[in-house]
Amino acid sequence: MNRLIGYPIKIRKNFYLLMIMMLSSMFVIGYITPKLNKVYLFQMILLLAFTLIGVLLSYFRSRMLLVYILSLWALMPGIRRISDWMVGEFQSVSLLSVGPLLVTSTILFSLMHKKMVFNKEHKRILYCFLCSFIYALILGVLFNKAAAIYEMANYVVPALVMIYSLTLTKTELQKRDFWVSSLSNIAVIISVYGWIQYFYLPPWDKLWMENVQMNSIGLAEPMSFRIFSTLNSPGPFALFLSIAVIPMILERRWRGAFGWFGVFIVLSALAISLVRSSWIFSIVGIIVYILFSTSTIKKIKYISLVTMVVIVLLNVITMIPGGNDISERFSTLGNLEEDNSFNARLQFTMEMAKNILKNPIGHGFGASGVSTKVGNNGSLGENGTFDNGILNIFFTFGWVGGILFFYGLFLIFKILKQKLSNPKNHHKYYQLGTAIIVALLVSLLGFNSIPGVGGLLIWFMLSLSFVNEANEINSK
């Protein structure tokens, strides 16, 4: 049997090597299992099961691999909460937290029997990111110890999707519509759960809110908080929806199984999350996508679609629970002088800019964000909350590393723009990639969406156009 799950097994010795690695892992697990308490044992069993599925899907290059990875990033925080609730104990540190990273890293198994071909442009881009990552890792290990490894993984592992895209064959490139549609379906599912959470608040979510002290999002009571669905907080949830909804609105083939119904479910959940930065991400992405359309007729078509969506959404907002909060939150966008949140961010930006100017070397991985919880009893450290994404990158990578990082993004944008300038080579994935990069740069003025789930979605969207050009031309 030459074909399993998706694609042919070309090098059998790699398969045997994979089996040896899995058996070795089983022996190691069998040795350490008796030393674990029941909570960690339960978490390890779940973690191994999820990872094993990822390994198999990856090695056989199943079209479901990316769908599985996207699903786990969306659902794993919720699975973790259910796990804590089932064992009757909240865990400030859980093995399941690294589940999405482990499963995404299984992409490496898909490269075992694939020849990667990089052209000069691809190499320049990869070198920019690689050099900045290595530099930040060295600083991080020196200054921040174990926290550096965790943040490094949150930056690097999601970016593996870009490497994976360069190995896609002509046949595999035809699956891209399926992958984007699957992302849309996932967005609808977590949006529906978000509304259920808002009205009912399941006990596992209540346990989470009470123990992590999420006072900023409201009370742990139904209809008294900002929804976060299966993710950790409203921020990542809204970011997930804001990225997924861009292709959903603009192209019929990317709307998934739920069509326009799914679009409005996602938009309503995005609205009730009350995360303005994510609203801006979607708005900018949609505008840029329209601007890079090939003809005036298409631009008119897209503008008509967006206008229809806005009209319907504005009418729906007035009828849904929490509509007044949404309207008040949206109105603050036009009156930033009196917005306490905006003023606090502005003050933080000015103070942090001075800090970065005085320290051109940078602080390395592990100095900011969620990674500061490592070695700090599960609590955020001094720079755990960082309200400016651009400064966060220079804070982490230093002046040189930060410039390399942004130059890598610029090179991707430059390649996409060049391809879009030639009508013969125009492709909607180039259009989408350009929209995502511009939206990302604008959103970085408010928060750093690159580590973790935001990074995975951004790299995923960019990877759809970051492919071997010869295969791309033949796959149209």
Short mmCIF file of C-alpha atoms in Angstrom, two decimals:
data_model
loop_
_atom_site.label_atom_id
_atom_site.label_comp_id
_atom_site.label_asym_id
_atom_site.label_seq_id
_atom_site.Cartn_x
_atom_site.Cartn_y
_atom_site.Cartn_z
CA MET A 1 0.00 0.00 0.00
CA ASN A 2 1.89 3.01 -1.32
CA ARG A 3 -0.44 5.75 -0.17
CA LEU A 4 -1.57 6.47 3.37
CA ILE A 5 -3.76 9.39 4.51
CA GLY A 6 -2.54 11.71 1.76
CA TYR A 7 0.76 11.40 -0.04
CA PRO A 8 3.25 8.69 -1.07
CA ILE A 9 6.01 7.37 1.19
CA LYS A 10 9.15 8.08 -0.82
CA ILE A 11 11.87 7.15 1.62
CA ARG A 12 11.02 4.17 3.79
CA LYS A 13 14.10 4.47 5.98
CA ASN A 14 12.76 7.78 7.31
CA PHE A 15 9.55 6.01 8.27
CA TYR A 16 11.52 3.38 10.17
CA LEU A 17 13.48 6.16 11.89
CA LEU A 18 10.20 7.75 12.89
CA MET A 19 8.99 4.47 14.39
CA ILE A 20 12.23 4.10 16.37
CA MET A 21 11.84 7.63 17.74
CA MET A 22 8.24 6.93 18.77
CA LEU A 23 9.18 3.65 20.49
CA SER A 24 12.04 5.37 22.32
CA SER A 25 9.63 8.04 23.49
CA MET A 26 7.29 5.36 24.83
CA PHE A 27 10.09 3.82 26.91
CA VAL A 28 11.04 7.23 28.33
CA ILE A 29 7.40 7.97 29.14
CA GLY A 30 7.00 4.59 30.80
CA TYR A 31 10.00 5.34 32.98
CA ILE A 32 8.91 8.78 34.19
CA THR A 33 5.14 8.15 34.41
CA PRO A 34 5.17 6.55 37.91
CA LYS A 35 6.88 9.70 39.22
CA LEU A 36 4.09 12.02 38.08
CA ASN A 37 0.99 12.95 40.05
CA LYS A 38 -2.41 12.25 38.51
CA VAL A 39 -2.87 15.78 37.18
CA TYR A 40 0.38 15.87 35.23
CA LEU A 41 -0.13 12.28 34.11
CA PHE A 42 -3.52 13.18 32.63
CA GLN A 43 -2.02 16.22 30.90
CA MET A 44 0.87 14.21 29.51
CA ILE A 45 -1.44 11.56 28.06
CA LEU A 46 -3.48 14.24 26.28
CA LEU A 47 -0.34 16.01 25.09
CA LEU A 48 1.16 12.83 23.66
CA ALA A 49 -2.07 11.89 21.92
CA PHE A 50 -2.36 15.28 20.23
CA THR A 51 1.32 15.25 19.24
CA LEU A 52 1.19 11.70 17.85
CA ILE A 53 -1.71 12.63 15.58
CA GLY A 54 0.31 15.63 14.37
CA VAL A 55 3.37 13.47 13.68
CA LEU A 56 1.38 11.03 11.55
CA LEU A 57 -0.46 13.74 9.62
CA SER A 58 2.82 15.55 9.02
CA TYR A 59 4.90 12.59 7.94
CA PHE A 60 2.31 11.45 5.42
CA ARG A 61 1.73 15.09 4.34
CA SER A 62 -2.00 14.93 4.84
CA ARG A 63 -4.01 17.94 3.73
CA MET A 64 -5.51 17.89 7.25
CA LEU A 65 -2.19 18.81 8.91
CA LEU A 66 -2.63 22.59 8.70
CA VAL A 67 -6.31 22.29 9.64
CA TYR A 68 -5.32 20.23 12.69
CA ILE A 69 -2.66 22.76 13.71
CA LEU A 70 -5.06 25.71 13.33
CA SER A 71 -7.72 23.85 15.32
CA LEU A 72 -5.39 23.10 18.23
CA TRP A 73 -4.23 26.70 18.51
CA ALA A 74 -7.87 27.75 18.66
CA LEU A 75 -9.10 25.03 21.01
CA MET A 76 -6.20 24.02 23.28
CA PRO A 77 -6.68 26.77 25.91
CA GLY A 78 -10.29 25.62 26.25
CA ILE A 79 -9.21 21.99 26.47
CA ARG A 80 -6.79 22.99 29.21
CA ARG A 81 -9.60 24.65 31.20
CA ILE A 82 -11.81 21.57 30.86
CA SER A 83 -8.87 19.41 31.98
CA ASP A 84 -8.40 21.53 35.12
CA TRP A 85 -12.12 21.39 35.84
CA MET A 86 -12.24 17.59 35.40
CA VAL A 87 -9.43 17.01 37.90
CA GLY A 88 -10.99 19.60 40.22
CA GLU A 89 -7.90 21.76 40.50
CA PHE A 90 -6.70 24.90 38.70
CA GLN A 91 -3.14 24.62 37.37
CA SER A 92 -1.24 27.89 36.99
CA VAL A 93 1.29 26.00 34.86
CA SER A 94 -0.01 23.26 32.57
CA LEU A 95 1.76 20.90 30.18
CA LEU A 96 -1.10 21.46 27.74
CA SER A 97 0.07 25.05 27.26
CA VAL A 98 2.87 23.81 25.01
CA GLY A 99 0.52 21.55 23.04
CA PRO A 100 0.05 23.90 20.06
CA LEU A 101 3.81 24.51 19.87
CA LEU A 102 4.60 20.79 19.95
CA VAL A 103 2.02 19.93 17.32
CA THR A 104 3.14 22.78 15.04
CA SER A 105 6.75 21.61 15.36
CA THR A 106 5.69 18.26 13.87
CA ILE A 107 5.82 20.10 10.53
CA LEU A 108 9.49 19.08 10.61
CA PHE A 109 8.46 15.47 9.97
CA SER A 110 6.84 16.52 6.70
CA LEU A 111 10.24 17.78 5.53
CA MET A 112 11.99 14.44 6.07
CA HIS A 113 11.33 13.26 2.53
CA LYS A 114 10.96 16.59 0.73
CA LYS A 115 13.64 18.57 -1.06
CA MET A 116 13.44 22.25 -0.15
CA VAL A 117 14.30 24.69 -2.93
CA PHE A 118 15.00 28.29 -1.96
CA ASN A 119 15.54 31.03 -4.50
CA LYS A 120 17.61 34.12 -3.69
CA GLU A 121 14.59 36.11 -2.51
CA HIS A 122 13.44 33.35 -0.18
CA LYS A 123 16.95 32.96 1.24
CA ARG A 124 17.27 36.67 1.99
CA ILE A 125 13.95 36.66 3.83
CA LEU A 126 14.76 33.54 5.83
CA TYR A 127 18.24 34.84 6.74
CA CYS A 128 16.76 38.10 8.05
CA PHE A 129 14.39 36.31 10.40
CA LEU A 130 16.90 33.60 11.34
CA CYS A 131 19.62 36.10 12.30
CA SER A 132 17.21 38.18 14.38
CA PHE A 133 15.89 35.06 16.15
CA ILE A 134 19.38 33.73 16.93
CA TYR A 135 20.49 37.12 18.28
CA ALA A 136 17.42 37.43 20.53
CA LEU A 137 17.89 33.86 21.75
CA ILE A 138 21.51 34.47 22.76
CA LEU A 139 20.53 37.60 24.68
CA GLY A 140 17.53 35.84 26.20
CA VAL A 141 19.50 32.85 27.48
CA LEU A 142 22.06 35.20 29.03
CA PHE A 143 19.54 37.53 30.68
CA ASN A 144 16.26 35.63 31.05
CA LYS A 145 17.20 31.93 31.29
CA ALA A 146 14.35 29.45 30.67
CA ALA A 147 11.85 32.17 29.76
CA ALA A 148 13.91 32.81 26.62
CA ILE A 149 13.32 29.28 25.33
CA TYR A 150 9.56 29.58 25.74
CA GLU A 151 9.30 32.93 23.94
CA MET A 152 11.70 31.78 21.23
CA ALA A 153 9.38 28.85 20.57
CA ASN A 154 6.38 31.19 20.32
CA TYR A 155 8.20 33.23 17.66
CA VAL A 156 9.96 30.47 15.71
CA VAL A 157 7.62 27.47 15.73
CA PRO A 158 4.63 29.25 14.10
CA ALA A 159 7.02 30.49 11.37
CA LEU A 160 7.65 26.86 10.34
CA VAL A 161 4.48 27.19 8.29
CA MET A 162 6.47 29.42 5.92
CA ILE A 163 9.10 26.70 5.42
CA TYR A 164 6.35 24.14 4.87
CA SER A 165 4.81 26.29 2.12
CA LEU A 166 8.04 26.21 0.10
CA THR A 167 7.80 22.42 -0.14
CA LEU A 168 4.23 22.36 -1.46
CA THR A 169 3.80 20.51 -4.74
CA LYS A 170 1.50 21.56 -7.59
CA THR A 171 -1.16 19.20 -6.25
CA GLU A 172 -0.82 20.44 -2.67
CA LEU A 173 -1.09 24.08 -3.75
CA GLN A 174 -4.60 23.31 -4.96
CA LYS A 175 -5.58 22.66 -1.32
CA ARG A 176 -5.10 26.29 -0.27
CA ASP A 177 -8.76 27.19 -0.72
CA PHE A 178 -9.61 24.23 1.50
CA TRP A 179 -7.22 25.47 4.20
CA VAL A 180 -8.60 29.01 4.19
CA SER A 181 -12.19 27.69 4.24
CA SER A 182 -11.25 25.45 7.16
CA LEU A 183 -9.92 28.47 9.04
CA SER A 184 -13.27 30.17 8.41
CA ASN A 185 -15.11 27.14 9.80
CA ILE A 186 -12.93 27.15 12.92
CA ALA A 187 -13.64 30.86 13.40
CA VAL A 188 -17.39 30.23 13.21
CA ILE A 189 -17.19 27.36 15.71
CA ILE A 190 -15.27 29.35 18.33
CA SER A 191 -17.60 32.32 17.74
CA VAL A 192 -20.65 30.17 18.45
CA TYR A 193 -18.99 28.86 21.60
CA GLY A 194 -18.15 32.45 22.53
CA TRP A 195 -21.83 33.37 22.49
CA ILE A 196 -22.71 30.26 24.52
CA GLN A 197 -20.01 31.29 26.97
CA TYR A 198 -21.43 34.81 27.17
CA PHE A 199 -24.96 33.66 28.03
CA TYR A 200 -24.18 30.58 30.11
CA LEU A 201 -20.52 30.75 31.29
CA PRO A 202 -19.56 27.04 31.65
CA PRO A 203 -18.03 26.04 34.99
CA TRP A 204 -14.55 25.45 33.52
CA ASP A 205 -14.47 28.99 32.13
CA LYS A 206 -15.74 30.37 35.43
CA LEU A 207 -12.99 28.46 37.28
CA TRP A 208 -10.42 29.98 34.93
CA MET A 209 -11.66 33.55 35.35
CA GLU A 210 -11.74 33.29 39.13
CA ASN A 211 -8.23 31.88 39.44
CA VAL A 212 -6.36 34.02 36.93
CA GLN A 213 -8.09 37.16 38.25
CA MET A 214 -9.23 38.50 34.87
CA ASN A 215 -10.81 41.58 36.41
CA SER A 216 -10.13 43.70 33.33
CA ILE A 217 -12.61 41.73 31.22
CA GLY A 218 -15.48 41.84 33.71
CA LEU A 219 -17.13 39.66 36.32
CA ALA A 220 -17.26 35.86 36.23
CA GLU A 221 -21.02 35.97 35.68
CA PRO A 222 -23.12 35.44 32.52
CA MET A 223 -23.35 38.55 30.30
CA SER A 224 -21.00 40.47 32.60
CA PHE A 225 -17.68 40.01 30.79
CA ARG A 226 -15.97 40.24 27.40
CA ILE A 227 -16.01 36.85 25.72
CA PHE A 228 -12.79 34.92 25.11
CA SER A 229 -14.33 31.64 23.84
CA THR A 230 -11.83 28.75 23.74
CA LEU A 231 -8.79 31.03 23.91
CA ASN A 232 -7.07 32.55 26.94
CA SER A 233 -8.47 36.07 26.83
CA PRO A 234 -10.45 38.46 24.60
CA GLY A 235 -7.26 39.70 22.88
CA PRO A 236 -6.14 36.44 21.20
CA PHE A 237 -9.78 35.50 20.51
CA ALA A 238 -10.49 38.80 18.74
CA LEU A 239 -7.19 38.61 16.85
CA PHE A 240 -8.07 35.12 15.59
CA LEU A 241 -11.45 36.33 14.32
CA SER A 242 -10.09 39.58 12.87
CA ILE A 243 -7.64 37.68 10.65
CA ALA A 244 -10.07 34.92 9.65
CA VAL A 245 -12.91 37.28 8.76
CA ILE A 246 -10.96 39.21 6.10
CA PRO A 247 -11.05 36.44 3.46
CA MET A 248 -14.51 35.39 4.66
CA ILE A 249 -16.05 38.74 3.75
CA LEU A 250 -14.25 39.29 0.46
CA GLU A 251 -14.32 35.93 -1.34
CA ARG A 252 -17.16 33.44 -1.59
CA ARG A 253 -14.84 30.44 -1.96
CA TRP A 254 -13.20 31.26 1.40
CA ARG A 255 -16.39 31.56 3.48
CA GLY A 256 -16.44 27.91 4.47
CA ALA A 257 -19.43 25.71 5.15
CA PHE A 258 -21.52 28.39 6.88
CA GLY A 259 -21.51 31.07 4.16
CA TRP A 260 -22.83 34.52 5.03
CA PHE A 261 -24.39 33.19 8.23
CA GLY A 262 -20.89 32.32 9.42
CA VAL A 263 -19.58 35.75 8.45
CA PHE A 264 -22.11 37.54 10.66
CA ILE A 265 -21.64 35.10 13.54
CA VAL A 266 -17.90 35.84 13.48
CA LEU A 267 -18.43 39.60 13.15
CA SER A 268 -20.91 39.66 16.05
CA ALA A 269 -18.49 37.73 18.28
CA LEU A 270 -15.64 40.02 17.22
CA ALA A 271 -17.77 43.03 18.11
CA ILE A 272 -18.80 41.74 21.55
CA SER A 273 -15.14 41.03 22.40
CA LEU A 274 -14.72 44.85 22.50
CA VAL A 275 -11.10 44.65 21.27
CA ARG A 276 -10.69 47.78 19.15
CA SER A 277 -7.21 46.94 17.85
CA SER A 278 -8.59 43.78 16.25
CA TRP A 279 -11.42 45.74 14.64
CA ILE A 280 -8.80 48.03 13.12
CA PHE A 281 -6.80 45.01 11.89
CA SER A 282 -9.81 43.74 9.93
CA ILE A 283 -10.71 47.17 8.56
CA VAL A 284 -7.17 47.86 7.33
CA GLY A 285 -6.84 44.37 5.84
CA ILE A 286 -10.10 44.70 3.91
CA ILE A 287 -9.21 48.18 2.59
CA VAL A 288 -5.76 47.06 1.38
CA TYR A 289 -7.20 43.94 -0.26
CA ILE A 290 -9.65 46.10 -2.20
CA LEU A 291 -6.97 48.62 -3.21
CA PHE A 292 -4.85 45.88 -4.79
CA SER A 293 -7.72 44.50 -6.89
CA THR A 294 -6.97 44.18 -10.60
CA SER A 295 -9.84 46.27 -11.95
CA THR A 296 -12.27 49.04 -11.04
CA ILE A 297 -15.19 46.64 -11.49
CA LYS A 298 -13.78 44.30 -8.85
CA LYS A 299 -13.15 47.21 -6.50
CA ILE A 300 -16.77 48.30 -6.88
CA LYS A 301 -17.88 44.72 -6.22
CA TYR A 302 -15.82 44.50 -3.02
CA ILE A 303 -16.94 47.93 -1.82
CA SER A 304 -20.57 46.94 -2.38
CA LEU A 305 -20.03 43.73 -0.40
CA VAL A 306 -18.40 45.55 2.49
CA THR A 307 -21.10 48.26 2.49
CA MET A 308 -23.80 45.60 2.69
CA VAL A 309 -21.99 43.87 5.55
CA VAL A 310 -21.59 47.15 7.48
CA ILE A 311 -25.28 48.08 7.05
CA VAL A 312 -26.48 44.67 8.24
CA LEU A 313 -23.98 44.59 11.11
CA LEU A 314 -24.96 48.05 12.38
CA ASN A 315 -28.60 46.97 12.50
CA VAL A 316 -27.78 43.67 14.17
CA ILE A 317 -25.62 45.34 16.85
CA THR A 318 -28.59 47.36 18.10
CA MET A 319 -30.51 44.13 18.75
CA ILE A 320 -27.89 41.86 20.30
CA PRO A 321 -27.12 41.79 24.05
CA GLY A 322 -24.21 44.09 24.82
CA GLY A 323 -24.98 46.29 21.81
CA ASN A 324 -24.73 49.47 23.87
CA ASP A 325 -21.25 48.50 25.08
CA ILE A 326 -20.17 47.92 21.47
CA SER A 327 -21.50 51.31 20.37
CA GLU A 328 -19.78 53.08 23.26
CA ARG A 329 -16.52 51.27 22.59
CA PHE A 330 -16.63 52.12 18.89
CA SER A 331 -17.42 55.78 19.58
CA THR A 332 -14.16 56.15 21.52
CA LEU A 333 -12.24 55.70 18.25
CA GLY A 334 -13.32 59.21 17.27
CA ASN A 335 -12.57 60.78 20.66
CA LEU A 336 -9.16 59.44 21.66
CA GLU A 337 -8.23 62.51 23.70
CA GLU A 338 -10.65 61.43 26.43
CA ASP A 339 -9.89 57.71 26.13
CA ASN A 340 -8.04 56.58 29.26
CA SER A 341 -6.78 53.41 27.60
CA PHE A 342 -5.34 55.31 24.64
CA ASN A 343 -3.69 57.90 26.88
CA ALA A 344 -2.13 55.18 29.03
CA ARG A 345 -0.76 53.47 25.92
CA LEU A 346 0.61 56.76 24.63
CA GLN A 347 2.40 57.45 27.90
CA PHE A 348 3.80 53.90 27.95
CA THR A 349 5.05 54.32 24.37
CA MET A 350 6.90 57.54 25.18
CA GLU A 351 8.56 56.07 28.27
CA MET A 352 9.50 52.79 26.58
CA ALA A 353 10.90 54.58 23.53
CA LYS A 354 13.38 56.35 25.82
CA ASN A 355 14.32 52.99 27.36
CA ILE A 356 14.99 51.44 23.95
CA LEU A 357 17.04 54.42 22.76
CA LYS A 358 19.27 54.00 25.80
CA ASN A 359 19.66 50.24 25.25
CA PRO A 360 20.40 49.46 21.57
CA ILE A 361 21.48 45.90 22.43
CA GLY A 362 17.98 44.72 23.39
CA HIS A 363 16.75 42.40 26.14
CA GLY A 364 16.31 39.15 24.20
CA PHE A 365 13.59 36.54 24.28
CA GLY A 366 11.83 36.09 27.61
CA ALA A 367 12.00 39.72 28.74
CA SER A 368 8.40 40.62 27.93
CA GLY A 369 4.94 39.19 27.37
CA VAL A 370 3.56 35.87 28.55
CA SER A 371 7.04 34.34 28.76
CA THR A 372 7.73 36.43 31.89
CA LYS A 373 5.50 33.96 33.75
CA VAL A 374 8.25 31.34 33.43
CA GLY A 375 10.23 31.33 36.65
CA ASN A 376 7.86 33.87 38.20
CA ASN A 377 5.34 31.51 39.85
CA GLY A 378 2.97 31.80 36.90
CA SER A 379 2.54 35.58 37.27
CA LEU A 380 3.43 38.19 34.66
CA GLY A 381 6.76 39.91 35.20
CA GLU A 382 7.67 43.58 34.97
CA ASN A 383 7.15 43.84 31.20
CA GLY A 384 4.44 41.20 30.97
CA THR A 385 2.06 43.74 29.45
CA PHE A 386 3.59 45.58 26.50
CA ASP A 387 1.28 48.07 24.79
CA ASN A 388 3.27 48.76 21.62
CA GLY A 389 4.20 45.98 19.22
CA ILE A 390 6.85 47.87 17.25
CA LEU A 391 8.67 48.90 20.41
CA ASN A 392 8.26 45.37 21.78
CA ILE A 393 10.18 43.99 18.80
CA PHE A 394 13.03 46.49 19.25
CA PHE A 395 12.92 45.87 23.02
CA THR A 396 13.38 42.14 22.35
CA PHE A 397 15.66 42.10 19.30
CA GLY A 398 17.59 45.33 19.86
CA TRP A 399 18.20 47.88 17.12
CA VAL A 400 20.00 45.55 14.72
CA GLY A 401 17.72 42.55 15.27
CA GLY A 402 14.61 44.72 15.03
CA ILE A 403 15.75 46.23 11.74
CA LEU A 404 16.46 42.76 10.34
CA PHE A 405 13.03 41.55 11.42
CA PHE A 406 11.18 44.43 9.78
CA TYR A 407 13.40 44.20 6.71
CA GLY A 408 12.29 40.57 6.34
CA LEU A 409 8.65 41.70 6.40
CA PHE A 410 9.48 44.45 3.90
CA LEU A 411 11.05 41.91 1.51
CA ILE A 412 7.90 39.76 1.64
CA PHE A 413 5.77 42.83 0.94
CA LYS A 414 8.08 43.85 -1.91
CA ILE A 415 7.84 40.42 -3.57
CA LEU A 416 4.05 40.36 -3.28
CA LYS A 417 3.72 43.90 -4.63
CA GLN A 418 5.92 43.06 -7.62
CA LYS A 419 3.78 40.04 -8.42
CA LEU A 420 0.58 42.05 -8.10
CA SER A 421 1.92 44.72 -10.47
CA ASN A 422 1.87 42.17 -13.30
CA PRO A 423 -1.77 41.35 -14.24
CA LYS A 424 -0.68 38.05 -15.80
CA ASN A 425 0.75 36.83 -12.50
CA HIS A 426 -1.97 38.33 -10.30
CA HIS A 427 -3.23 35.90 -7.70
CA LYS A 428 -5.70 36.44 -4.87
CA TYR A 429 -3.24 34.91 -2.41
CA TYR A 430 -0.75 37.69 -3.22
CA GLN A 431 -3.55 40.16 -2.60
CA LEU A 432 -4.39 38.53 0.73
CA GLY A 433 -0.74 38.36 1.81
CA THR A 434 -0.24 42.06 1.05
CA ALA A 435 -3.36 42.96 3.04
CA ILE A 436 -2.18 40.92 6.03
CA ILE A 437 1.29 42.51 6.09
CA VAL A 438 -0.07 46.07 5.98
CA ALA A 439 -2.70 45.26 8.63
CA LEU A 440 0.02 43.67 10.78
CA LEU A 441 2.24 46.76 10.60
CA VAL A 442 -0.66 49.02 11.56
CA SER A 443 -1.72 46.72 14.41
CA LEU A 444 1.84 46.67 15.79
CA LEU A 445 1.28 50.27 16.83
CA GLY A 446 -0.98 48.84 19.53
CA PHE A 447 0.18 45.32 20.41
CA ASN A 448 2.60 42.60 19.32
CA SER A 449 0.52 39.99 17.53
CA ILE A 450 3.47 37.96 16.21
CA PRO A 451 4.26 35.50 19.06
CA GLY A 452 1.83 32.64 19.58
CA VAL A 453 -1.55 32.22 17.93
CA GLY A 454 -1.43 35.60 16.18
CA GLY A 455 1.91 34.73 14.62
CA LEU A 456 0.64 31.35 13.47
CA LEU A 457 -2.32 32.93 11.66
CA ILE A 458 -0.19 35.70 10.13
CA TRP A 459 2.48 33.28 8.89
CA PHE A 460 -0.26 30.94 7.66
CA MET A 461 -1.84 33.71 5.57
CA LEU A 462 1.54 34.79 4.20
CA SER A 463 2.58 31.20 3.48
CA LEU A 464 -0.27 30.87 0.99
CA SER A 465 1.74 33.08 -1.36
CA PHE A 466 5.25 32.22 -0.09
CA VAL A 467 5.64 29.22 -2.38
CA ASN A 468 7.86 27.82 -5.11
CA GLU A 469 7.08 30.11 -8.04
CA ALA A 470 7.21 27.39 -10.71
CA ASN A 471 4.58 25.36 -8.87
CA GLU A 472 2.48 28.48 -8.27
CA ILE A 473 2.28 29.32 -11.97
CA ASN A 474 1.26 25.78 -12.83
CA SER A 475 -1.36 25.61 -10.07
CA LYS A 476 -3.48 28.56 -11.17
#
